[in-house]
Each structure stands twice: as C-alpha cells, then as structure tokens.
PDB file of C-alpha atoms in Angstrom:
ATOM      1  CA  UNK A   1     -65.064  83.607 -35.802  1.00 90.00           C
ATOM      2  CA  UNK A   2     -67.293  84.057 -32.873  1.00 95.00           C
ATOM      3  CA  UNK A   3     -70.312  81.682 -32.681  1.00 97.00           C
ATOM      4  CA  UNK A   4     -73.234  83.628 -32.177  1.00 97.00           C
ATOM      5  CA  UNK A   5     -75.866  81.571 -29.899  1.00 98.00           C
ATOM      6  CA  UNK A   6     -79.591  81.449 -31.652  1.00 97.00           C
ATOM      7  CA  UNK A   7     -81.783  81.221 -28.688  1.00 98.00           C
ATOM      8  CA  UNK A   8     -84.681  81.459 -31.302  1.00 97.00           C
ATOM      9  CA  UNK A   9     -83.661  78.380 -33.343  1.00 98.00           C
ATOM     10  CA  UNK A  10     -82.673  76.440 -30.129  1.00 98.00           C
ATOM     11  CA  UNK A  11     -85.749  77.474 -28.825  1.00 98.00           C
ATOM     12  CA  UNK A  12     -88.069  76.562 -31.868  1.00 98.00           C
ATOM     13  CA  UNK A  13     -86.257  72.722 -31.705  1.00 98.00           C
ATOM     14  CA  UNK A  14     -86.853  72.501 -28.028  1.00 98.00           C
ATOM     15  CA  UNK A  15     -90.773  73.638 -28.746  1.00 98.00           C
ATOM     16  CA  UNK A  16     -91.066  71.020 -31.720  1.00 98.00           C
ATOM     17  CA  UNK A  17     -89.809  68.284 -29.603  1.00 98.00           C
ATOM     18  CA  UNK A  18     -92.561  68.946 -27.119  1.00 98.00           C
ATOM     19  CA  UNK A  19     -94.707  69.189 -29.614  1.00 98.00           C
ATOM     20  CA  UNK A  20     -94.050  65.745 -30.839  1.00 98.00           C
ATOM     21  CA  UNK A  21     -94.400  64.523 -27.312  1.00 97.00           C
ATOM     22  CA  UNK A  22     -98.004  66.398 -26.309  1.00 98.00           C
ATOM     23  CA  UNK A  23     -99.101  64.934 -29.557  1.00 98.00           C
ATOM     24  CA  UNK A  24     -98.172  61.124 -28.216  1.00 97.00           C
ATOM     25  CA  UNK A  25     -99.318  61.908 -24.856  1.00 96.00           C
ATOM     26  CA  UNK A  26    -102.840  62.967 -26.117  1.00 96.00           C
ATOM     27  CA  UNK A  27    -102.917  59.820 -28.279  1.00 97.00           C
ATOM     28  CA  UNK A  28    -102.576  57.862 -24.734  1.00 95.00           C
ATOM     29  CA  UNK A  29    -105.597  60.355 -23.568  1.00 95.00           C
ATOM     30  CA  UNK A  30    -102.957  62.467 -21.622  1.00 95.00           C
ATOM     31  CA  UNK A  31    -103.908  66.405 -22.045  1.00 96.00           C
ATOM     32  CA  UNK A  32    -101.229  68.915 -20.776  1.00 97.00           C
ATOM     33  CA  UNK A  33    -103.044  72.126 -19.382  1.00 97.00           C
ATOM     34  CA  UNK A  34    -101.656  75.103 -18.307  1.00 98.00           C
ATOM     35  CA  UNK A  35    -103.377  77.800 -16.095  1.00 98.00           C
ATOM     36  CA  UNK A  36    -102.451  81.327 -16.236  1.00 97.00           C
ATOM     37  CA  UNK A  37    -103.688  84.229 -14.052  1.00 97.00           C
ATOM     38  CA  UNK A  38    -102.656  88.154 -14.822  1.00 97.00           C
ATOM     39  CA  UNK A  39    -104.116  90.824 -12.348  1.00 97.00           C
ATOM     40  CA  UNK A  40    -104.486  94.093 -13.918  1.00 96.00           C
ATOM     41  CA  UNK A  41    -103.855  95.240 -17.192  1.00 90.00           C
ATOM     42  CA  UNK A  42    -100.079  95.791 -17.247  1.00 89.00           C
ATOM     43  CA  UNK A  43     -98.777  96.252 -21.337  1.00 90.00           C
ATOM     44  CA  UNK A  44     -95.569  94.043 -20.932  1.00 87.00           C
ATOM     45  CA  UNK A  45     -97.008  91.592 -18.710  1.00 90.00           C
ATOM     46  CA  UNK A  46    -100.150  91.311 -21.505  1.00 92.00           C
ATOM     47  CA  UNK A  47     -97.299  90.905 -24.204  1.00 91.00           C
ATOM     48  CA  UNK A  48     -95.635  88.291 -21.983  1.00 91.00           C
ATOM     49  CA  UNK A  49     -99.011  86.550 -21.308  1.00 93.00           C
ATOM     50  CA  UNK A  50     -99.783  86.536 -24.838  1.00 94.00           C
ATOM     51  CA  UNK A  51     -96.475  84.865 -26.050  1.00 94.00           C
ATOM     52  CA  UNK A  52     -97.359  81.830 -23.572  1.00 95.00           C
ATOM     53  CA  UNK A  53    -100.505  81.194 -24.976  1.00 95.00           C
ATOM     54  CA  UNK A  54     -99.125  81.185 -28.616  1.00 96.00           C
ATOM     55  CA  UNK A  55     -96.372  78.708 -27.730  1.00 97.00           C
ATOM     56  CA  UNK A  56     -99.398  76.667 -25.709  1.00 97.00           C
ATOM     57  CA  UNK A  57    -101.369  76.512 -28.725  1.00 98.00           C
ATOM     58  CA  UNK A  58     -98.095  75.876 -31.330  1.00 98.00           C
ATOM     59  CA  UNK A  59     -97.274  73.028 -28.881  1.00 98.00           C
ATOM     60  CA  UNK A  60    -100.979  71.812 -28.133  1.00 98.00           C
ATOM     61  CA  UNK A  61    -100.954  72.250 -24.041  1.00 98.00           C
ATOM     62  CA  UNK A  62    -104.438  73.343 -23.602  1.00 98.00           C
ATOM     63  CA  UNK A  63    -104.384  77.238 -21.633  1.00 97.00           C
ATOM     64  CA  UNK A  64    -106.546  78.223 -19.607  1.00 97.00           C
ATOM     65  CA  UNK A  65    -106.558  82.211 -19.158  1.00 95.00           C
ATOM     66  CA  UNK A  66    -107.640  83.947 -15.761  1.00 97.00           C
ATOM     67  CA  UNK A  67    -107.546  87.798 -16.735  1.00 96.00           C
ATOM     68  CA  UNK A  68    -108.441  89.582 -13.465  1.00 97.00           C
ATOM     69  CA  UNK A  69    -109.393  93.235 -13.015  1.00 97.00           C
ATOM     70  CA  UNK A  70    -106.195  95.661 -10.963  1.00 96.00           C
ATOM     71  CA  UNK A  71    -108.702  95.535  -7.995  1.00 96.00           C
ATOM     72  CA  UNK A  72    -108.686  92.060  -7.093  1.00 97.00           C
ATOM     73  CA  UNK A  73    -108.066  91.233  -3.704  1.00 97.00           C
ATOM     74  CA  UNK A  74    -104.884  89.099  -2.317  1.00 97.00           C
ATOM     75  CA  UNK A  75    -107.727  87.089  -0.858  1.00 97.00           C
ATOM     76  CA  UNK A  76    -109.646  86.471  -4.289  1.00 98.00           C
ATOM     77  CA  UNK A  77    -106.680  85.348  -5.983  1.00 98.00           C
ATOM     78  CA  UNK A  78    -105.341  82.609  -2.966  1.00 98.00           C
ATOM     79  CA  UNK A  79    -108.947  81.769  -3.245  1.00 98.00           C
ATOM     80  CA  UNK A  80    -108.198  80.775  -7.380  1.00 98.00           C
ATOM     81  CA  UNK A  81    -105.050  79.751  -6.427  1.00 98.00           C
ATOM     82  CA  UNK A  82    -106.234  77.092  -4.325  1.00 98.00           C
ATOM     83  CA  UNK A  83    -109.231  75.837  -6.488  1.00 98.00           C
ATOM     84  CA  UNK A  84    -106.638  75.419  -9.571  1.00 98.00           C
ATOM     85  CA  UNK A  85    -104.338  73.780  -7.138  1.00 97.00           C
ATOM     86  CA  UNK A  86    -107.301  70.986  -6.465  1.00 97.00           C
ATOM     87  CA  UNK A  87    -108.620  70.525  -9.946  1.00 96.00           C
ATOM     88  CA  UNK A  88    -107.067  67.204 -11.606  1.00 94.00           C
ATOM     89  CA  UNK A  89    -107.294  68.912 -14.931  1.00 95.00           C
ATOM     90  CA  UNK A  90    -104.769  71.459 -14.527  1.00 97.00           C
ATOM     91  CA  UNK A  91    -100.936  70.725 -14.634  1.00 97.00           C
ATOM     92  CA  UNK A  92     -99.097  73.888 -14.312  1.00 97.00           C
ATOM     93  CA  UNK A  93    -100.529  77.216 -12.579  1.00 98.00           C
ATOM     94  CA  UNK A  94     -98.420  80.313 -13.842  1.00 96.00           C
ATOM     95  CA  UNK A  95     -98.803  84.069 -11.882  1.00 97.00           C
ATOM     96  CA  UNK A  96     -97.725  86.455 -14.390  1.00 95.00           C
ATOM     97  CA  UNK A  97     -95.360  89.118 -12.445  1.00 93.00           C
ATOM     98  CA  UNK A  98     -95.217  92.153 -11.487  1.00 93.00           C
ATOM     99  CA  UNK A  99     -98.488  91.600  -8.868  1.00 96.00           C
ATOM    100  CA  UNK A 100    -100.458  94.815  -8.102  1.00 96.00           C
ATOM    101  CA  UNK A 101     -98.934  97.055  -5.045  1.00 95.00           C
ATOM    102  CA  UNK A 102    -101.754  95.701  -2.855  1.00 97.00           C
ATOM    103  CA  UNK A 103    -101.134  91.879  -3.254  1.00 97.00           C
ATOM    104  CA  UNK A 104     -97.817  90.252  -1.708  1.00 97.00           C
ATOM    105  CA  UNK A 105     -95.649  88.326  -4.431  1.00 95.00           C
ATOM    106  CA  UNK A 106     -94.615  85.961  -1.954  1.00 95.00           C
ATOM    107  CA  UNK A 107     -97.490  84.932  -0.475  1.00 97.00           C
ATOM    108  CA  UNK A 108     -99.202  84.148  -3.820  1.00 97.00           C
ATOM    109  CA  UNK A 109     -96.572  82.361  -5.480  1.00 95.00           C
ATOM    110  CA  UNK A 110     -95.968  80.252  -2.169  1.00 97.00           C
ATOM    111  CA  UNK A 111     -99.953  79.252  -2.419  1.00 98.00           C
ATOM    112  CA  UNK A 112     -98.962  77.574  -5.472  1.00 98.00           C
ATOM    113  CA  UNK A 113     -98.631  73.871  -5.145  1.00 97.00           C
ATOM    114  CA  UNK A 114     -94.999  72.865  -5.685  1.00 96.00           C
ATOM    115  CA  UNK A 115     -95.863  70.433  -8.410  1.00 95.00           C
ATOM    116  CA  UNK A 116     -98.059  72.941 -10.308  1.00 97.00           C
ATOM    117  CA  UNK A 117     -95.068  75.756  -9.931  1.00 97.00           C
ATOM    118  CA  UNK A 118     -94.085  75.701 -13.651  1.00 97.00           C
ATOM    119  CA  UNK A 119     -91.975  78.834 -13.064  1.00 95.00           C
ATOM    120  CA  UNK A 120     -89.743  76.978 -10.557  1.00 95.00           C
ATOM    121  CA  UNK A 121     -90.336  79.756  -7.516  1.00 94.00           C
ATOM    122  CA  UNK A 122     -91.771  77.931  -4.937  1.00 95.00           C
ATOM    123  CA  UNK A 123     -89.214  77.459  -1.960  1.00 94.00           C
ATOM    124  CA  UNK A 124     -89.621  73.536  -2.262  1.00 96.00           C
ATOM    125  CA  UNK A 125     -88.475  73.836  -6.044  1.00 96.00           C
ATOM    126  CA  UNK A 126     -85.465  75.935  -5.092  1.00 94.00           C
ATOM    127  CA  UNK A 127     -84.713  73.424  -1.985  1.00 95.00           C
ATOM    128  CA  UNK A 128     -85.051  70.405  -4.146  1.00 95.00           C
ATOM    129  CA  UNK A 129     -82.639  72.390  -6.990  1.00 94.00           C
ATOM    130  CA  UNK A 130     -80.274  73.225  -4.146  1.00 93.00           C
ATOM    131  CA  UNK A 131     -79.757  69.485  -2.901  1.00 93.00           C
ATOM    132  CA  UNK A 132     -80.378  67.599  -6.546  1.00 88.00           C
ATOM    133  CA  UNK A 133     -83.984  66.501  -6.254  1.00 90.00           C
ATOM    134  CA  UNK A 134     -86.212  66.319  -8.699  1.00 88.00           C
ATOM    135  CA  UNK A 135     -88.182  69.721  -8.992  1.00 92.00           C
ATOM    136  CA  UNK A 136     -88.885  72.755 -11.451  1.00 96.00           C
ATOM    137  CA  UNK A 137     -86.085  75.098 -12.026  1.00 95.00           C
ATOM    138  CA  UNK A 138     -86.595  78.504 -12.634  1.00 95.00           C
ATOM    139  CA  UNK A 139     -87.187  78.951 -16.914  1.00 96.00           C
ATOM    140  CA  UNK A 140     -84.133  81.320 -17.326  1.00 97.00           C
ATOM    141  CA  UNK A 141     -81.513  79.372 -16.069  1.00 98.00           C
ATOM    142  CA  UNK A 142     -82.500  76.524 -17.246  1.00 97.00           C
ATOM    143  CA  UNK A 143     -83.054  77.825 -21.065  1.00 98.00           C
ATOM    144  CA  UNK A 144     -79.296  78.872 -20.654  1.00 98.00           C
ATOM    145  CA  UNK A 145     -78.097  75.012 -19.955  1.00 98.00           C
ATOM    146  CA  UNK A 146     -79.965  74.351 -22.829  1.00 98.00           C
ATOM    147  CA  UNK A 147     -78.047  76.866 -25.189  1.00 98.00           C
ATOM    148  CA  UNK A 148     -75.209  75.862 -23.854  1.00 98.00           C
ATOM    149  CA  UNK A 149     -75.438  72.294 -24.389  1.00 98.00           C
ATOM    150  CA  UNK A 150     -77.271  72.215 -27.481  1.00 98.00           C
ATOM    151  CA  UNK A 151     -74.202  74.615 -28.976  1.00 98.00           C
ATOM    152  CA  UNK A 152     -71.787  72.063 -28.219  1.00 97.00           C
ATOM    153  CA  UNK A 153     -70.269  74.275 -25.294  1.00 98.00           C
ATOM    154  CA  UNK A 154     -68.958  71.968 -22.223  1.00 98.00           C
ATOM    155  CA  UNK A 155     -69.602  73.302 -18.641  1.00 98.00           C
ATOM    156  CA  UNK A 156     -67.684  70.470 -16.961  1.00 98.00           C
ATOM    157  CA  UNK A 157     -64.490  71.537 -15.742  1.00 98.00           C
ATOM    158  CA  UNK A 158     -64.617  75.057 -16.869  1.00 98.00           C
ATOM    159  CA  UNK A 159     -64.427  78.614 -14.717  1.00 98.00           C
ATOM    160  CA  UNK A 160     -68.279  80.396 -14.993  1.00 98.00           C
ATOM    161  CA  UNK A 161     -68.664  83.614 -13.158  1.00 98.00           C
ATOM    162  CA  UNK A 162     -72.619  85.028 -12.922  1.00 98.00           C
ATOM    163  CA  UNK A 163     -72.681  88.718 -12.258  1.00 98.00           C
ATOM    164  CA  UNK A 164     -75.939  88.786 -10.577  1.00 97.00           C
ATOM    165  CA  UNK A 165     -77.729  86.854  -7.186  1.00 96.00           C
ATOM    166  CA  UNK A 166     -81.416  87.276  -7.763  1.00 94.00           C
ATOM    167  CA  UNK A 167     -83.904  84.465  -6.704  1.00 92.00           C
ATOM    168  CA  UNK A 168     -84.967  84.362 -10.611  1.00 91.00           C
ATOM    169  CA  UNK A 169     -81.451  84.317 -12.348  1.00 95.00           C
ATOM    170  CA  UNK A 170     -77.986  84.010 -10.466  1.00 96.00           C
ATOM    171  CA  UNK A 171     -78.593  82.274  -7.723  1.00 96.00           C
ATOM    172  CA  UNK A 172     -80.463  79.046  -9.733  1.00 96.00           C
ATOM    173  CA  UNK A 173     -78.040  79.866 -12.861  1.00 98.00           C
ATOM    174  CA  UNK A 174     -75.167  78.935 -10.492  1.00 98.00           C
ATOM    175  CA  UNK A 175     -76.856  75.763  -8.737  1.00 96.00           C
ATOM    176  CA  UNK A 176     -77.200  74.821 -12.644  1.00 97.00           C
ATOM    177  CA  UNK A 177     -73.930  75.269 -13.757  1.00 98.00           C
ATOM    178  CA  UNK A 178     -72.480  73.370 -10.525  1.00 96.00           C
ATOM    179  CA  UNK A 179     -74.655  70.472 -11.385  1.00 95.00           C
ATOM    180  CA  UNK A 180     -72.845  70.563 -14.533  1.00 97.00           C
ATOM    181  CA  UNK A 181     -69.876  70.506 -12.766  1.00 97.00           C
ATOM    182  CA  UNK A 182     -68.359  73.625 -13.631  1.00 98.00           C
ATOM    183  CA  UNK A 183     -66.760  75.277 -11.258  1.00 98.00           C
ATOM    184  CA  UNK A 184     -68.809  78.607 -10.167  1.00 98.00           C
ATOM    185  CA  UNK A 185     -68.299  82.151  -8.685  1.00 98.00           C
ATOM    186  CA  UNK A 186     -71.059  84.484  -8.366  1.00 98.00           C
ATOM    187  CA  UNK A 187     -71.019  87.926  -8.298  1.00 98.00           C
ATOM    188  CA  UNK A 188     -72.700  91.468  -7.506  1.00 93.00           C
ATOM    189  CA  UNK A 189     -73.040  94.592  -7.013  1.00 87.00           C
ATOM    190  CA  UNK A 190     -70.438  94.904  -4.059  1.00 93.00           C
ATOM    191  CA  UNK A 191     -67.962  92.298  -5.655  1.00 96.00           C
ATOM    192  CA  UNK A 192     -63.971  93.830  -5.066  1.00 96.00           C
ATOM    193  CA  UNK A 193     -62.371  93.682  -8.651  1.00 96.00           C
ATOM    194  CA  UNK A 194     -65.334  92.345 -10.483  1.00 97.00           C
ATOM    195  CA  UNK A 195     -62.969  92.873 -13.752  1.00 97.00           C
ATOM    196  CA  UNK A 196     -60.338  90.695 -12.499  1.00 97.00           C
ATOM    197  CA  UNK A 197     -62.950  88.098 -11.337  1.00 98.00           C
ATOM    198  CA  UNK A 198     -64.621  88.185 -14.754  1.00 98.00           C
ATOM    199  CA  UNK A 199     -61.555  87.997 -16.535  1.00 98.00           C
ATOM    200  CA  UNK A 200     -60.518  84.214 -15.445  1.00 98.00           C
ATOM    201  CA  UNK A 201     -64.287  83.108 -16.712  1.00 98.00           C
ATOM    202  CA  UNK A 202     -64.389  80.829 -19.643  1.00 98.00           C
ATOM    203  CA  UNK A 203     -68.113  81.086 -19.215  1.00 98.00           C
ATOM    204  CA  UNK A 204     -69.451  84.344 -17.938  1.00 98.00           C
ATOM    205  CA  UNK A 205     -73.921  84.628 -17.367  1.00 98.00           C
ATOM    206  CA  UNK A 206     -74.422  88.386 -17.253  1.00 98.00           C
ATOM    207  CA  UNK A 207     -78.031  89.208 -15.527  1.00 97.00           C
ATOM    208  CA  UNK A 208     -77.264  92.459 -13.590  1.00 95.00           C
ATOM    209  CA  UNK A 209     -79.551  94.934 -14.989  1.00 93.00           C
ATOM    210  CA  UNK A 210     -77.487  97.521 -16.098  1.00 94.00           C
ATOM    211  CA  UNK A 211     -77.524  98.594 -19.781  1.00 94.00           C
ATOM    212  CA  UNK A 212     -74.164  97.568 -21.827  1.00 95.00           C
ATOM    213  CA  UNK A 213     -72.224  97.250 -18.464  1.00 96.00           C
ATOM    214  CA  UNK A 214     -70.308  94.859 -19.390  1.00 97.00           C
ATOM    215  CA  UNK A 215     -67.260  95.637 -21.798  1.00 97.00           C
ATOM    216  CA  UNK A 216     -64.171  94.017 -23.569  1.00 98.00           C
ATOM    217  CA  UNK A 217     -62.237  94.977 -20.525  1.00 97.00           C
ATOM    218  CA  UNK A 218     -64.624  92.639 -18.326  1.00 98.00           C
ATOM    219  CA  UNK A 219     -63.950  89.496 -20.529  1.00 98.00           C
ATOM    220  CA  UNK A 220     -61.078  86.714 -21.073  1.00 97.00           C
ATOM    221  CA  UNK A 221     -60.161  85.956 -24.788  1.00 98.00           C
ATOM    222  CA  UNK A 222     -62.263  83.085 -26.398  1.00 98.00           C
ATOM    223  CA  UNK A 223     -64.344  83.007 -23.205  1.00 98.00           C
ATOM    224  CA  UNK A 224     -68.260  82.505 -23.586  1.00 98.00           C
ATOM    225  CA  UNK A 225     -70.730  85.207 -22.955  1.00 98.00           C
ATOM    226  CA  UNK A 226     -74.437  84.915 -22.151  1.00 98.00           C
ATOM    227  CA  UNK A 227     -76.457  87.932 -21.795  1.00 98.00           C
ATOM    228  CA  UNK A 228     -79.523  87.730 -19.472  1.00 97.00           C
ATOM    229  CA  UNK A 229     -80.231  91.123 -20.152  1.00 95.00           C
ATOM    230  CA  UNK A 230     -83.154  93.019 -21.849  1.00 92.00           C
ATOM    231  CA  UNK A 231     -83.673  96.640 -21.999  1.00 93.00           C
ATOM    232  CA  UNK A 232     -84.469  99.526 -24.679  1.00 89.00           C
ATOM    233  CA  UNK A 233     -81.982 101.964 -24.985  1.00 85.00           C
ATOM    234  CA  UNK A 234     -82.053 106.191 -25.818  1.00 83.00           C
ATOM    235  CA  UNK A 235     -82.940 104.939 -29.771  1.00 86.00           C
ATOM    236  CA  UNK A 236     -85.832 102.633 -28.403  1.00 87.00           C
ATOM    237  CA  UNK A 237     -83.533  99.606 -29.627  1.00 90.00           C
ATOM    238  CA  UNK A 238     -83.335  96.482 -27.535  1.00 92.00           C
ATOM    239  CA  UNK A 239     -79.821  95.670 -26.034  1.00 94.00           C
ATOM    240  CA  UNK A 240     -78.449  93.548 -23.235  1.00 96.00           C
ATOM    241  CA  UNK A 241     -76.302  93.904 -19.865  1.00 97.00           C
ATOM    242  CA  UNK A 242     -73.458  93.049 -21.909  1.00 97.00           C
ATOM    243  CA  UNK A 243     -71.956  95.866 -25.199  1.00 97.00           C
ATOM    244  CA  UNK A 244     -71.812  93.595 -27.606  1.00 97.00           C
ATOM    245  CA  UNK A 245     -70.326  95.094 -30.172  1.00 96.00           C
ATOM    246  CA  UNK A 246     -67.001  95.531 -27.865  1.00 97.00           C
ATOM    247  CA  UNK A 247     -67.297  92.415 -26.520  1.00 98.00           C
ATOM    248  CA  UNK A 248     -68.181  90.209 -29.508  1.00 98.00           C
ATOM    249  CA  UNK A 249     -65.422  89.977 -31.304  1.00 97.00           C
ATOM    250  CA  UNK A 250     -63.377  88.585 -28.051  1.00 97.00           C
ATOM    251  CA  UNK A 251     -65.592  85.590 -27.517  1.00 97.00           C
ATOM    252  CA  UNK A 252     -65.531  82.331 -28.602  1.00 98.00           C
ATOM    253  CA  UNK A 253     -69.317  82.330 -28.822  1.00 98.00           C
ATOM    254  CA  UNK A 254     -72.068  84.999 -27.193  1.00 98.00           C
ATOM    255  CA  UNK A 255     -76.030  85.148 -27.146  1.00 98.00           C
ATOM    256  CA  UNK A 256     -77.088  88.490 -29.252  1.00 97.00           C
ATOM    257  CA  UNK A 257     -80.338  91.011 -27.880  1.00 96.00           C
ATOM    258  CA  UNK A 258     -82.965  89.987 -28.893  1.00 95.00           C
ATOM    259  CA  UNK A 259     -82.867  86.551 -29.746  1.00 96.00           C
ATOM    260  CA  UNK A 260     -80.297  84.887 -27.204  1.00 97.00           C
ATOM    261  CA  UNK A 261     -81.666  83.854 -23.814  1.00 97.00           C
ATOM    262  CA  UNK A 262     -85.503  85.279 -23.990  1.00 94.00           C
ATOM    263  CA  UNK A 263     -86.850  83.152 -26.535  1.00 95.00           C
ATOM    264  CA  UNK A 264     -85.572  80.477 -23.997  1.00 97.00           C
ATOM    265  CA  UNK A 265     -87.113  80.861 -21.172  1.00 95.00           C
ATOM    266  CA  UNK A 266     -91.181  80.408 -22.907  1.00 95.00           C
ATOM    267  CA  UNK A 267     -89.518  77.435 -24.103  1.00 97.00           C
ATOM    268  CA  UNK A 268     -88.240  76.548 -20.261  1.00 98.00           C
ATOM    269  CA  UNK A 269     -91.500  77.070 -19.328  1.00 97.00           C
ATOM    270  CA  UNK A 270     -93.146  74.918 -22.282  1.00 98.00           C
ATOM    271  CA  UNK A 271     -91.203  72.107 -21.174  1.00 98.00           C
ATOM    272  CA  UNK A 272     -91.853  72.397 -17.113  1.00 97.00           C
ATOM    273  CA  UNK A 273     -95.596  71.870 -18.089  1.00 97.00           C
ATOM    274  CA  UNK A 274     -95.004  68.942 -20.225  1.00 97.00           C
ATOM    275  CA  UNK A 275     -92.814  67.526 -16.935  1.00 94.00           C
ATOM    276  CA  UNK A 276     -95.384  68.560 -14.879  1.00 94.00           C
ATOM    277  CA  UNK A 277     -97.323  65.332 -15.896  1.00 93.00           C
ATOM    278  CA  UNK A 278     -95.137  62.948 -15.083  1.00 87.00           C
ATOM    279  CA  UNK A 279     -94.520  64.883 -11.446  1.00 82.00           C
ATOM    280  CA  UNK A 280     -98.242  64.870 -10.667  1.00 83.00           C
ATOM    281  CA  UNK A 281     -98.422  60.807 -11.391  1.00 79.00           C
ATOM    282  CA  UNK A 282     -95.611  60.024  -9.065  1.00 66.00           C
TER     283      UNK A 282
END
C-alpha cells in the first residue's frame, strides 16, 4: 500500500510544538513577533497573508500587519524595511511576493536584515545553507525534510532527483537533501533523458510548474514522490506537477494536492520566527 504523506497533520504537530515553546518563552518574558508587509491588494497574496496571521495567532507569535496601497514607492517600503530592521521588538520581517511591477524583488528582500529573513532569501541565508552555517532556509524545502523525516523515510544513502532549480525550491531542496546525505541530482527544463534520470530516484521532489507532468513512466517502483506543485486545473480542482493517480499506485509513499507540501511551508515559516530569537541573542 502506498503511504500517503499528510502535510496537514505533520504540519499541525510541528505548529503545536511551537506552540508549546512560545508559551514557555513568554513565561521567561520572551515575545516572538513577526512583521509582515503586502503592497497592493493582490487576492492570492491576501489569502496567503491571511493564513500567516492565523497560524501567528494559533501559535501566539504576536503579527504585526503592514497593508500598503499598489502605489507605494520602492523607496517607501526600504524606508519600512529599515525601521523594522532596527526595532528590538520585531523578530522576523516577511515581504509577501509577487511585489508590484514598479518595485524590484531583489532589492527589497536584500534590505532585509539576514537575521530577520524568516523566508530564508537573503543571499547570506543561502551562503550560510550552501557551506553548513547556521541560517534560515527557505520554508519549502525545509517543510519537505520535515515530511520526510517525520514519515519515517531515510534520506541518507539514497538516490533523490529534484526536477526544478529555482532560488525558492530546487536549488535549497537539493543543499537539504545533501546535508542529509543523500546523494542528489537536479534537474530542468533542458535535462537529456529526464525519464531515465528520474527513473533511478528513490526519492524524487517535483517543483517544475507544469500541471500533471510527471507520469508513471517518470518514476522507479517503490520510489518516493513529493509534489511541490500547486495549480487549478480545466474543472477549477487543485492538482500538482506530478498525475497522481498514475503515479500513486507505483510509490512507496507520495504527498497528495492539496494537503502534502503547502500546509508545510506556513509551518516552515512558523518555526524560522520562533528560531529567529535565539539568532538575534547570539
């Protein structure tokens, strides 16, 4: 039978074991605070925003939440940036993505002081990730060790192919799964033979952005499947990058959509703030 990964119940245990821990670190007059800024009015990034200040308040990290008109300048928001940065109260800043056209990405999340960086973007984080230093990782990847370990699935030793190299995903998701010592290929869009490559993983991270693009044919027997993706397809259902209704029943365990890696990374980014405490003090 395949195991079928519950990134919400994994999740929910990671979220009540922070829990546990604000509570004890407000009882030594420790509050966790988290500061997040959305420009515009975008619905998904609202949604998104929304979710992190529910699993703030489940988890008692105080939010703080900067809601700024589409018009703000790329000078207005450094200028927040930079105050939040200096204030002693606030552990973790968070820019919700996308940024309006007018405002550069990189710019703003490189403003953000690497130990407030709870999404794990600033180059320092990725640096410190790259040569096993302490530092934020990036929520995704790091929710997927998570499922991983807390399903009883062992990295060390075993063949994991990522299909996918972006900043957010692949390229972090592979430092990751090296640190675990498994032994990692990634892979993209120009790949030769992606099949065959896919084929000889025992643990495959699919986060390429194409709709069900992944099929049995892509996937060894008893192998283990984790599907990064998220999109809606022609019914307006939610599925992944991977078809999991072919693949499935070839796997030893796989993450479903919804429910597998999403619920993960709010939970990523739940535990980054709590860390962020204990970063600040050294």
């Amino acid at each position: 039978m395949t195991q079928i990964i519950d990134g919400k119940a994994i999740s929910a245990q990671i979220k009540d074991e922070l829990k546990e821990k604000v509570a004890q670190m407000k009882e030594q007059g420790t509050e966790v605070t988290l500061a997040v800024i959305q420009v515009g009015a975008d619905p998904a990034s609202s949604v998104y925003v929304r979710n992190k200040k529910n699993a703030c308040a489940y988890i008692g990290i105080r939010s703080l939440a900067y809601e700024l008109p589409e018009e703000t300048t790329e000078k207005e928001l450094l200028a927040l940036i930079e105050e939040l940065n200096g204030r002693k109260d606030v552990n973790g800043i968070l820019v919700q993505l996308p940024l309006p056209k007018h405002i550069e990405e990189e710019k703003v999340l490189n403003t953000i002081h690497p130990s407030k960086d709870v999404d794990g973007f600033h180059p320092q984080n990725v640096g410190a990730l790259c040569i096993g230093k302490p530092g934020f990782v990036s929520c995704t990847p790091a929710g997927i060790i998570q499922l991983l370990k807390r399903s009883g699935i062992e990295i060390a030793g075993k063949e994991c192919v990522v299909i996918g190299r972006s900043n957010i995903v692949g390229k972090p998701m592979a430092l990751l799964l090296i640190r675990e010592n498994g032994t990692v290929t990634v892979t993209h869009s120009r790949t030769k033979d992606l099949k065959e490559v896919t084929g000889r993983a025992d643990i495959l991270v699919v986060a390429i952005g194409k709709p069900k693009m992944i099929t049995a044919d892509y996937v060894k027997e008893g192998a283990v499947v984790i599907d990064v993706g998220i999109h809606r397809n022609e019914e307006n259902k939610l599925c992944g990058d991977v078809d999991h209704e072919s693949v499935a029943p070839k796997c030893s365990a796989i993450t479903p959509v919804p429910g597998g890696v999403g619920p993960m990374t709010i939970a990523m980014l739940m535990n980054n703030c709590v860390e962020s405490v204990a970063l600040q003090q050294n």
